[in-house]
CSV table of C-alpha atoms and ligand atoms in Angstrom, one decimal:
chain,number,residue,atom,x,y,z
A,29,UNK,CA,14.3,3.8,3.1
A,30,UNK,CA,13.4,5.5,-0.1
A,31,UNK,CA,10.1,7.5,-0.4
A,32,UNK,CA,8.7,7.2,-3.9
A,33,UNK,CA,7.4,10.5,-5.3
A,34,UNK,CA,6.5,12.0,-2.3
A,35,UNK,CA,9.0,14.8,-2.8
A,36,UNK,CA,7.3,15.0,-6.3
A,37,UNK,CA,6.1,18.8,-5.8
A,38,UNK,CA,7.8,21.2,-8.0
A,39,UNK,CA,6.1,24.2,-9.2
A,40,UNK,CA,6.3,22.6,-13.2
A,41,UNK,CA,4.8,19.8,-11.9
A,42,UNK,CA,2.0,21.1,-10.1
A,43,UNK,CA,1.3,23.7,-13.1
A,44,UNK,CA,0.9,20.3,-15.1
A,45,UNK,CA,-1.1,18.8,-11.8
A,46,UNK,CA,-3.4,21.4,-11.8
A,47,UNK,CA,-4.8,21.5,-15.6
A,48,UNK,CA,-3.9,17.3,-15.9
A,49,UNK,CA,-6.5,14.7,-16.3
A,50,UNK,CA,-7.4,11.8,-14.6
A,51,UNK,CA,-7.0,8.2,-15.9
A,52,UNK,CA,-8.5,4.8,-14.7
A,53,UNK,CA,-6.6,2.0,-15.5
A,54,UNK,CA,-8.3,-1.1,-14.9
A,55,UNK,CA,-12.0,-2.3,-13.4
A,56,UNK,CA,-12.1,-1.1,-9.6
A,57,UNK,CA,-14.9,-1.3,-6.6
A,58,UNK,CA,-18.0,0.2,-9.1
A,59,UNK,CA,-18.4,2.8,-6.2
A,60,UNK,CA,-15.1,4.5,-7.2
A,61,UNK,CA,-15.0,3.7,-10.8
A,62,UNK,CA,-18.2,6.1,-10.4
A,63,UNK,CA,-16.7,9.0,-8.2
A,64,UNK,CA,-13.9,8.8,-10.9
A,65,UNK,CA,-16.0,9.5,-13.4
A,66,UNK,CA,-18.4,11.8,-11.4
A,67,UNK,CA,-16.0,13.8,-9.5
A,68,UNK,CA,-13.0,13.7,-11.1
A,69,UNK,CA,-13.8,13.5,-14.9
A,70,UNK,CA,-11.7,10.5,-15.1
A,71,UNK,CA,-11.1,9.5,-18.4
A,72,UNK,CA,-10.9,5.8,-18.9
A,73,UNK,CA,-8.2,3.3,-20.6
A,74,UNK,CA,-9.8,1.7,-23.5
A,75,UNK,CA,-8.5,-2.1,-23.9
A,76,UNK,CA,-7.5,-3.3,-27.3
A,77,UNK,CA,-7.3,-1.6,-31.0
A,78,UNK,CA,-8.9,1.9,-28.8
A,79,UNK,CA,-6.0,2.2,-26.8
A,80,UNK,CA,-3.4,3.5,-29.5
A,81,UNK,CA,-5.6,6.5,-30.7
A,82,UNK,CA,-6.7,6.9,-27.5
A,83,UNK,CA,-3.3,7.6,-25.5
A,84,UNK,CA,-2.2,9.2,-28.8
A,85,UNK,CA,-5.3,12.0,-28.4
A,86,UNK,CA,-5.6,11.9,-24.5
A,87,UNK,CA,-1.7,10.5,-23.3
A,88,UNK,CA,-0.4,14.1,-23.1
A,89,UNK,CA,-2.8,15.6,-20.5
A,90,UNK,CA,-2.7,12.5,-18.0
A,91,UNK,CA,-1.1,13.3,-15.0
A,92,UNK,CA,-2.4,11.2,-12.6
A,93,UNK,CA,-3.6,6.6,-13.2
A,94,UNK,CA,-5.7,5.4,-10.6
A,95,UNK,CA,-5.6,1.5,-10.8
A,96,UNK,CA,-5.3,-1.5,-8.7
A,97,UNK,CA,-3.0,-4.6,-8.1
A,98,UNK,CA,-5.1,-6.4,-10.2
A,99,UNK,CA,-4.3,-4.2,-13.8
A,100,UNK,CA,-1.4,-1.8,-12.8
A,101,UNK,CA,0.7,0.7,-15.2
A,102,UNK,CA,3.6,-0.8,-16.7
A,103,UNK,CA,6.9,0.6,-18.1
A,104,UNK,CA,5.2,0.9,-21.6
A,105,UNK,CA,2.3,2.8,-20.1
A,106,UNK,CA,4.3,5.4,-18.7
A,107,UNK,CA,6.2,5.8,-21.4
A,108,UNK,CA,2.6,7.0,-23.2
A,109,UNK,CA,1.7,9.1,-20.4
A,110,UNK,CA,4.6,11.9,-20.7
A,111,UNK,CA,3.2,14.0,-18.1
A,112,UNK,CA,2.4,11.3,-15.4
A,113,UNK,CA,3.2,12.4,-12.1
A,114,UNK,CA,0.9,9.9,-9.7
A,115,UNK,CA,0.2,5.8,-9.5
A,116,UNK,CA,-2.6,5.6,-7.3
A,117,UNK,CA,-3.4,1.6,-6.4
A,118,UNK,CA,-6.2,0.4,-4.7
A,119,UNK,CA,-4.9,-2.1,-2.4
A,120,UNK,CA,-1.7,-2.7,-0.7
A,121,UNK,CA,-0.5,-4.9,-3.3
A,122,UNK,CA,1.1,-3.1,-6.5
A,123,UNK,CA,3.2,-5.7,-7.8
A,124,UNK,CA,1.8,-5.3,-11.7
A,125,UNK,CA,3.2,-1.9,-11.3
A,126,UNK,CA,7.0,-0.9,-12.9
A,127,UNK,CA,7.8,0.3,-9.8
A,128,UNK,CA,11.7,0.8,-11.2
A,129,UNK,CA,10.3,2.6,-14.2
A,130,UNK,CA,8.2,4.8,-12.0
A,131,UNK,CA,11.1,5.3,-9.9
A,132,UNK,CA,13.4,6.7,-13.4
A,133,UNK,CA,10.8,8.8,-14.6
A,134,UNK,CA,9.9,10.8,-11.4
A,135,UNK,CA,6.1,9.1,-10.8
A,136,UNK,CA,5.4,8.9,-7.7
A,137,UNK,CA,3.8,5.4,-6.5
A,138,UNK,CA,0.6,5.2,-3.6
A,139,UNK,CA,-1.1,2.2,-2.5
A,140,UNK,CA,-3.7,1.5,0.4
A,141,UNK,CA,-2.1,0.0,3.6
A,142,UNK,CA,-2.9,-0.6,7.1
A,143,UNK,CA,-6.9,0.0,6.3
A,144,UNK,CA,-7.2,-3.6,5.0
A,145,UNK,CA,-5.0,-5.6,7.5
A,146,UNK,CA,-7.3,-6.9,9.8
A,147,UNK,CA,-9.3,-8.1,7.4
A,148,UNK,CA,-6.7,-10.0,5.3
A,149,UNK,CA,-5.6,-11.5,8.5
A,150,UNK,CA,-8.7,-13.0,9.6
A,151,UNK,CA,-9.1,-14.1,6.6
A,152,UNK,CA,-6.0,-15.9,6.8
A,153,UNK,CA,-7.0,-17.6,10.1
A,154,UNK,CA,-10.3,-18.4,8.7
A,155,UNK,CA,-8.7,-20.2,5.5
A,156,UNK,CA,-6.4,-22.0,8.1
A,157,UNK,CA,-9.2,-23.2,10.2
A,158,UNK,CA,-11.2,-24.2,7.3
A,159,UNK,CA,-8.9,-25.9,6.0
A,160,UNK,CA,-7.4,-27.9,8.6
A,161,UNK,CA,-10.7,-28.6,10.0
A,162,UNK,CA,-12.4,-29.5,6.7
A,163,UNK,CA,-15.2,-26.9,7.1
A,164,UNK,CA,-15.9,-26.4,3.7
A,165,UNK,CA,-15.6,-30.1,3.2
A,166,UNK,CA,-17.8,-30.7,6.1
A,167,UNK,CA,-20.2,-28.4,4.9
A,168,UNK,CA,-20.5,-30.0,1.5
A,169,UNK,CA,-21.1,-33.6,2.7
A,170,UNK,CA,-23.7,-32.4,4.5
A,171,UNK,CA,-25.4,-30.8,1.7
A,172,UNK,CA,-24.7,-34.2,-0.5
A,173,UNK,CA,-27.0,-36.1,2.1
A,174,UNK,CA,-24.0,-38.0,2.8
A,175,UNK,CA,-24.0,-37.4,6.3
A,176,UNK,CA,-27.3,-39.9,5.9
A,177,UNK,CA,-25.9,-42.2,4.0
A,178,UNK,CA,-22.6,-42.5,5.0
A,179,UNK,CA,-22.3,-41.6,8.5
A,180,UNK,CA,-19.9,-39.3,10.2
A,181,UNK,CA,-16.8,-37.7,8.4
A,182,UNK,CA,-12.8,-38.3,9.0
A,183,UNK,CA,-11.1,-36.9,11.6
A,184,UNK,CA,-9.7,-33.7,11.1
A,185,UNK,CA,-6.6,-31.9,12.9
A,186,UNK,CA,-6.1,-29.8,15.7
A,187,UNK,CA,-5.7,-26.1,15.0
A,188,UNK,CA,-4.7,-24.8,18.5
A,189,UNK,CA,-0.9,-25.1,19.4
A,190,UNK,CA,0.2,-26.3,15.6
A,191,UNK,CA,3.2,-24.6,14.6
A,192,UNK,CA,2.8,-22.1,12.0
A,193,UNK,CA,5.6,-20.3,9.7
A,194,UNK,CA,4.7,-17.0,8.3
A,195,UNK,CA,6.4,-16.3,5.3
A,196,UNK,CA,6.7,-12.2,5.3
A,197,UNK,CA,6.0,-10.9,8.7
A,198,UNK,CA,4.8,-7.2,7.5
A,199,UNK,CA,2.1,-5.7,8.2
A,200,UNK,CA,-0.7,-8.6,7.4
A,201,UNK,CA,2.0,-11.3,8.6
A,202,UNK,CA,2.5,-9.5,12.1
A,203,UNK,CA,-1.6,-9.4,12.7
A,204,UNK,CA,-2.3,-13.3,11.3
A,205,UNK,CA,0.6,-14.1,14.2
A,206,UNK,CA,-1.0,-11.7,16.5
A,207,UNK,CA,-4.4,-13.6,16.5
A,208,UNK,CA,-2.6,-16.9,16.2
A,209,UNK,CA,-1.3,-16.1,19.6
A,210,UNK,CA,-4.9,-16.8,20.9
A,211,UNK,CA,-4.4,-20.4,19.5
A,212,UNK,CA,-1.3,-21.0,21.3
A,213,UNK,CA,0.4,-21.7,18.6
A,214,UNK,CA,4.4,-21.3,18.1
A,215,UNK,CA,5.6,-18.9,15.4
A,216,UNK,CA,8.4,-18.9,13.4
A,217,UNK,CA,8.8,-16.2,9.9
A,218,UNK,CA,11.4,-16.0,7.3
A,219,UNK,CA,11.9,-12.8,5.9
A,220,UNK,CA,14.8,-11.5,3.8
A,221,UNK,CA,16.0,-9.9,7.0
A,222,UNK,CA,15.6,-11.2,10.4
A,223,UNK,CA,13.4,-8.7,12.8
A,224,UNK,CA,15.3,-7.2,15.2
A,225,UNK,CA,13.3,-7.8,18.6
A,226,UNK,CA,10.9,-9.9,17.3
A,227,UNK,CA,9.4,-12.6,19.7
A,228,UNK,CA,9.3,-15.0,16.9
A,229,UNK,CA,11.8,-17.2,15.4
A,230,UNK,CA,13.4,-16.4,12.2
A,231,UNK,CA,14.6,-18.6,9.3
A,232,UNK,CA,17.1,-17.9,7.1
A,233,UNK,CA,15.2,-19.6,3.9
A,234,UNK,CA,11.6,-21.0,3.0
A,235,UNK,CA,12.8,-24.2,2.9
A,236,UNK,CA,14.4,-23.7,6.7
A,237,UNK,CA,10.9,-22.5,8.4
A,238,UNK,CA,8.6,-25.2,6.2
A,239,UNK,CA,11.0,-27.9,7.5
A,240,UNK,CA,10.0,-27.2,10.9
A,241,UNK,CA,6.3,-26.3,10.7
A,242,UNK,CA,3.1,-27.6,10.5
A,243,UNK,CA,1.4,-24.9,7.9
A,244,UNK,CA,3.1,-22.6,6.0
A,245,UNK,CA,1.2,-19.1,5.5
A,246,UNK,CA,2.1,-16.9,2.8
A,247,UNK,CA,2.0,-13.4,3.7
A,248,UNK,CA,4.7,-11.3,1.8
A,249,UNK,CA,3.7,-9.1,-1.0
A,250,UNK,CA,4.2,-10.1,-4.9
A,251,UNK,CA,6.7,-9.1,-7.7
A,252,UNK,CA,9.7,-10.4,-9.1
A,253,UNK,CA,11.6,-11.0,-6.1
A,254,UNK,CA,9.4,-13.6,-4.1
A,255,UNK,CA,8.4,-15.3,-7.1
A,256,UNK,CA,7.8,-19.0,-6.2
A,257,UNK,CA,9.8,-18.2,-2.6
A,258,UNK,CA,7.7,-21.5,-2.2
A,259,UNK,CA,8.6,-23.6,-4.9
A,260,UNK,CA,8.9,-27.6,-5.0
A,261,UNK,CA,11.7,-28.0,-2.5
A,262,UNK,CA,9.8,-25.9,0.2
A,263,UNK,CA,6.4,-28.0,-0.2
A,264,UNK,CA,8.3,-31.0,0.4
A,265,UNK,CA,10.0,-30.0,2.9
A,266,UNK,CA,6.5,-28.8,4.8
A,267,UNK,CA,5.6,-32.8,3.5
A,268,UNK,CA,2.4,-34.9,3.7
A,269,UNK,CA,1.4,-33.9,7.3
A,270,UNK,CA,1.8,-29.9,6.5
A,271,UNK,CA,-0.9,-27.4,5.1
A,272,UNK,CA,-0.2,-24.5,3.0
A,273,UNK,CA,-2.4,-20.9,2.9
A,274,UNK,CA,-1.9,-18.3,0.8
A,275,UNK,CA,-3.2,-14.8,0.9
A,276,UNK,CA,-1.1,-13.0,-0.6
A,277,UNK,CA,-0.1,-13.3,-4.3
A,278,UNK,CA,-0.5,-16.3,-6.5
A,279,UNK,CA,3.0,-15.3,-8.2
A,280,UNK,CA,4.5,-16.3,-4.8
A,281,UNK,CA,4.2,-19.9,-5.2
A,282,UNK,CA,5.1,-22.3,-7.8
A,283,UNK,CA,1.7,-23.4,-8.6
A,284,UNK,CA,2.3,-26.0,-11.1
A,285,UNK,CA,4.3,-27.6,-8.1
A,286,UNK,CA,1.9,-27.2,-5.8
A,287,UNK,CA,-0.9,-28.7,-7.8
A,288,UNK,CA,1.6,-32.0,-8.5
A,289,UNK,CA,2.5,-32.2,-4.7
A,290,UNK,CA,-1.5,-31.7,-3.6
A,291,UNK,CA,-2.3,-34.5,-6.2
A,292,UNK,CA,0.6,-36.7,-5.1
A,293,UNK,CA,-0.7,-37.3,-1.4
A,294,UNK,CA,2.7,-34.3,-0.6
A,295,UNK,CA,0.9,-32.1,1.6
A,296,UNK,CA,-2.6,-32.5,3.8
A,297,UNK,CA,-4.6,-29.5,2.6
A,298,UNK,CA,-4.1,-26.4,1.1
A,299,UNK,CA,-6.0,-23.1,1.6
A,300,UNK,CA,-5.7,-20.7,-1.6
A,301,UNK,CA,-7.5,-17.0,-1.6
A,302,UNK,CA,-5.0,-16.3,-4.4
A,303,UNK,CA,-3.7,-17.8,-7.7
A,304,UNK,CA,-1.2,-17.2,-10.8
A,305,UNK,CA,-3.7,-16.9,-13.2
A,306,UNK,CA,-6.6,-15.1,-11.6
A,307,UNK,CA,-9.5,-15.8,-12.4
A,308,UNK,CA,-8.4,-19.2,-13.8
A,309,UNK,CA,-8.1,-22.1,-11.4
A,310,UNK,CA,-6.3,-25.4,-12.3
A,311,UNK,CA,-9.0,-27.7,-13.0
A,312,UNK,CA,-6.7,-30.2,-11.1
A,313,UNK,CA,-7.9,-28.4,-7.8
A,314,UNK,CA,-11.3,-28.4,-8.1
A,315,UNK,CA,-11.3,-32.1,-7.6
A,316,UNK,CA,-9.7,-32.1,-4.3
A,317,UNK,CA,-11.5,-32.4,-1.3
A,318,UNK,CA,-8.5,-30.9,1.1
A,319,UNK,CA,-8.1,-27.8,-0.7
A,320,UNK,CA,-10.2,-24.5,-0.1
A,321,UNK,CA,-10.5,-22.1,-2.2
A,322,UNK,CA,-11.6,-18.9,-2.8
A,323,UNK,CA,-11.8,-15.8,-5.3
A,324,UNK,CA,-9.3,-13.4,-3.7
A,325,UNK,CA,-11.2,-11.9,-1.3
A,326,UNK,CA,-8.9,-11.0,1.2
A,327,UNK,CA,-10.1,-7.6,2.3
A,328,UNK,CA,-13.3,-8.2,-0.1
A,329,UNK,CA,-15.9,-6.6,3.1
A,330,UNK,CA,-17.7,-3.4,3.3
A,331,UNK,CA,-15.8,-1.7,5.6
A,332,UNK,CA,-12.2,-2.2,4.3
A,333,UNK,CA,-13.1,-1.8,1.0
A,334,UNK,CA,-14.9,1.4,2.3
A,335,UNK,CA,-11.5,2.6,4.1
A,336,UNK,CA,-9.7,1.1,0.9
A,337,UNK,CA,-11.2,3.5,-1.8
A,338,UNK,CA,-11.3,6.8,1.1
A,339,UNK,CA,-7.5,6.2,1.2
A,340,UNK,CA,-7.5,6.1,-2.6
A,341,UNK,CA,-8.9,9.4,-3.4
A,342,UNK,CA,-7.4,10.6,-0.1
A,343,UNK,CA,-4.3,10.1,-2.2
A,344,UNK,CA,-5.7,11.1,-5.5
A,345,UNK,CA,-6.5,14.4,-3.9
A,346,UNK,CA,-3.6,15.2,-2.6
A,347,UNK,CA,-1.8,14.6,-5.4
A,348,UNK,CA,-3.5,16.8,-7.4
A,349,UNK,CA,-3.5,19.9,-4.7
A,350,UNK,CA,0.5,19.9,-3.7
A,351,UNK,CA,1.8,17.2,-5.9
A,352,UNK,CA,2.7,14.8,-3.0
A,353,UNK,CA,0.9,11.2,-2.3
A,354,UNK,CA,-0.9,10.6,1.5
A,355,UNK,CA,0.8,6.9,1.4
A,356,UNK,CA,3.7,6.2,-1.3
A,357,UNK,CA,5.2,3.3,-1.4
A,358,UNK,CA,8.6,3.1,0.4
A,359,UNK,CA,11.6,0.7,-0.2
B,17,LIG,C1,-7.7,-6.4,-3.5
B,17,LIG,C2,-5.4,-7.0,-2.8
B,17,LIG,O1,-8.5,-7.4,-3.8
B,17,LIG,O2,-4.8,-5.0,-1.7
B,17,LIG,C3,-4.4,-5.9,-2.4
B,17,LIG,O3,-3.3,-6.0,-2.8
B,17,LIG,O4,-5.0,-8.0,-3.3
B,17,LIG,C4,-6.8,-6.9,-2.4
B,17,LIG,O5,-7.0,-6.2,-1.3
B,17,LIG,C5,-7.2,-5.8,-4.7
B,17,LIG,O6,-6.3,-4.8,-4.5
B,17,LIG,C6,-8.4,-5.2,-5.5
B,17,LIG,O7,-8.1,-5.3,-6.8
C-alpha cells in the first residue's frame, strides 16, 4: 500500500508551505468556506473567463486546494498550480480528483474517512427500508387523500432476512452489513479481492452476487475503475423481484440502463442518494412510484458534517506546519 504525499516534507517544500497560499476549489459546507476565508486567507477559484488571469496572477503562490468530491483538482489544474503540495477533500470520496497526476507531480492527496461512516450506512439501511417497504410512497398516498378514497395500499416486502449483496465491503460496506446483521439478513460482497477472514461470501463479479440476491447495495467508492460495475447485465441478473440502492457514486452504475430496466417492469424498486449527473435527475424517475430518491445526502447531518470539515482543516493544518497530510489517501 502506497501513501500518497505523506512523506511530502522536504525542507524546499516546507520553505514554499510556509509563505504559500490557500486555494478553495469548489462550493463546500458555508461553515468552512468561511474559516477559509477567515482563518486561512483562502483565496478562491473564480469559474469561467476569471479563472485564466486569475491562476496566471495567483497560480504560483498556491501551495495547498482545499475542495471536495463534488468539484476536485484535475490534471490541468495542477499543472497551473506549480507549487502545489496538498489536495485536501472534504469527504471520503475524491474520485474528480487526478489522483495519478497528483501522484507524478509529488501532491500529496487527503480526504475525510471513518468520521462519516455511520452515517452513510444508516442511510443506506434507511433507503433500503424505504424502499422496500414503500415509505416514501406510503407517505405520499396519504398526503394525496388517497388513503380516503382508495383504501389501503399494496403489499410491500419483507426487509428482515432478505439477502443483500454489497458491492465494496470498505469501510461504509462493512458498517451497512454490520447493522444488516440485526435484520437477519445473509450477506454476500464482491470486491476486486476476496476478504481474507471475512464472514461473508464473496463473488467473483457483479453479475455473480446480483444473481443470487435480493438487493444489490452499492457501496464502493467512484472513478474510472468501477464505472458502471453495475451495468445492464447485472440489473438483470438481480431481475424483476430485486431492488437496487446506491450510496455511493452515481458513475458506478449505468444509469441510462438502470432507468430502461426500472421502466421496463426489470427490477422492484430502486433506492438512489446518488446520480451521474448531480443535480440533474432523469425525468424518467420522477414518475416512478418504486423509486426513492434523494439529493446525496449521505453523511448530509450535523454531526458528521461537523467531524467532516474538523478532519479537513485538521489536515489543512498539518500540511501547512510539517508538510505531511493527517489522512492521505492510500492505494
Ligand atoms: C459529501 C460524499 O456529500 O464524502 C463523500 O464522498 O459524497 C459526501 O459525504 C461530499 O463529499 C460533499 O461534497
Amino acid at each position: 500500500m502506497t501513501t500518497i504525499g505523506s512523506e511530502k516534507s522536504a525542507g524546499a517544500q516546507r520553505d514554499s508551505v510556509a509563505t504559500g497560499r490557500v486555494l478553495r476549489v469548489g462550493p463546500l459546507k458555508p461553515s468552512l468556506m468561511e474559516a477559509l476565508a477567515a482563518n486561512y486567507d483562502a483565496l478562491v477559484l473564480p469559474d469561467g473567463d476569471d479563472r485564466a488571469d486569475f491562476l496566471a496572477l495567483h497560480g504560483e503562490s498556491i501551495t495547498a486546494a482545499v475542495t471536495s468530491g463534488r468539484t476536485g483538482v484535475d490534471a490541468q489544474l495542477m499543472a497551473e498550480l506549480p507549487n502545489l503540495g496538498a489536495i485536501v477533500h472534504f469527504g471520503v470520496g475524491y474520485d474528480t480528483t487526478d489522483v495519478d497526476a497528483a501522484v507524478e507531480r509529488g501532491i500529496g492527496v487527503s480526504n475525510t474517512p471513518d468520521v462519516l461512516t455511520d452515517c452513510v450506512a444508516d442511510l443506506a439501511i434507511g433507503l433500503l427500508i424505504d424502499t422496500v417497504r414503500q415509505v416514501s410512497y406510503n407517505d405520499r398516498y396519504v398526503r394525496e387523500g388517497r388513503w380516503v378514497s382508495e383504501g389501503n395500499t399494496q403489499l410491500a416486502r419483507q426487509v428482515t432476512g432478505m439477502r443483500v449483496g454489497i458491492i465494496g465491503l470498505g469501510r461504509i460496506g462493512g458498517a451497512i452489513a454490520d447493522r444488516l446483521n440485526g435484520f437477519r439478513c445473509p450477506i454476500s460482497y464482491h470486491n476486486r479481492n476476496e476478504i481474507d477472514g471475512s464472514p461473508y461470501t464473496y463473488a467473483a463479479t457483479p453479475k455473480a452476487l446480483a444473481g443470487g440476491v435480493d438487493v444489490l447495495i452499492v457501496a464502493a467508492s467512484g472513478g474510472a475503475g468501477t464505472r458502471h460495475l453495475v451495468d445492464r447485465e447485472v440489473l438483470d441478473a438481480l431481475g424483476p423481484q430485486g431492488y437496487l440502492i446506491n450510496v455511493a457514486r452515481g458513475s458506478v452504475v449505468d444509469e441510462d440502463a438502470l432507468v430502461e430496466t426500472l421502466s421496463g417492469g426489470g427490477l422492484a424498486g430502486a433506492g438512489l442518494d446518488v446520480f451521474a449527473g448531480e443535480p440533474l435527475v432523469p425525468d424518467a424517475l420522477l414518475g416512478l412510484d418504486n423509486v426513492v430518491l434523494l439529493p446525496h445526502v449521505g453523511s448530509a447531518t450535523v454531526e458528521t458534517r461537523a467531524a467532516m470539515q474538523a478532519l479537513t482543516l485538521q489536515n489543512l493544518d498539518q500540511f501547512l506546519a510539517d508538510g505531511t497530510l493527517t489522512t492521505p489517501v492510500t492505494r
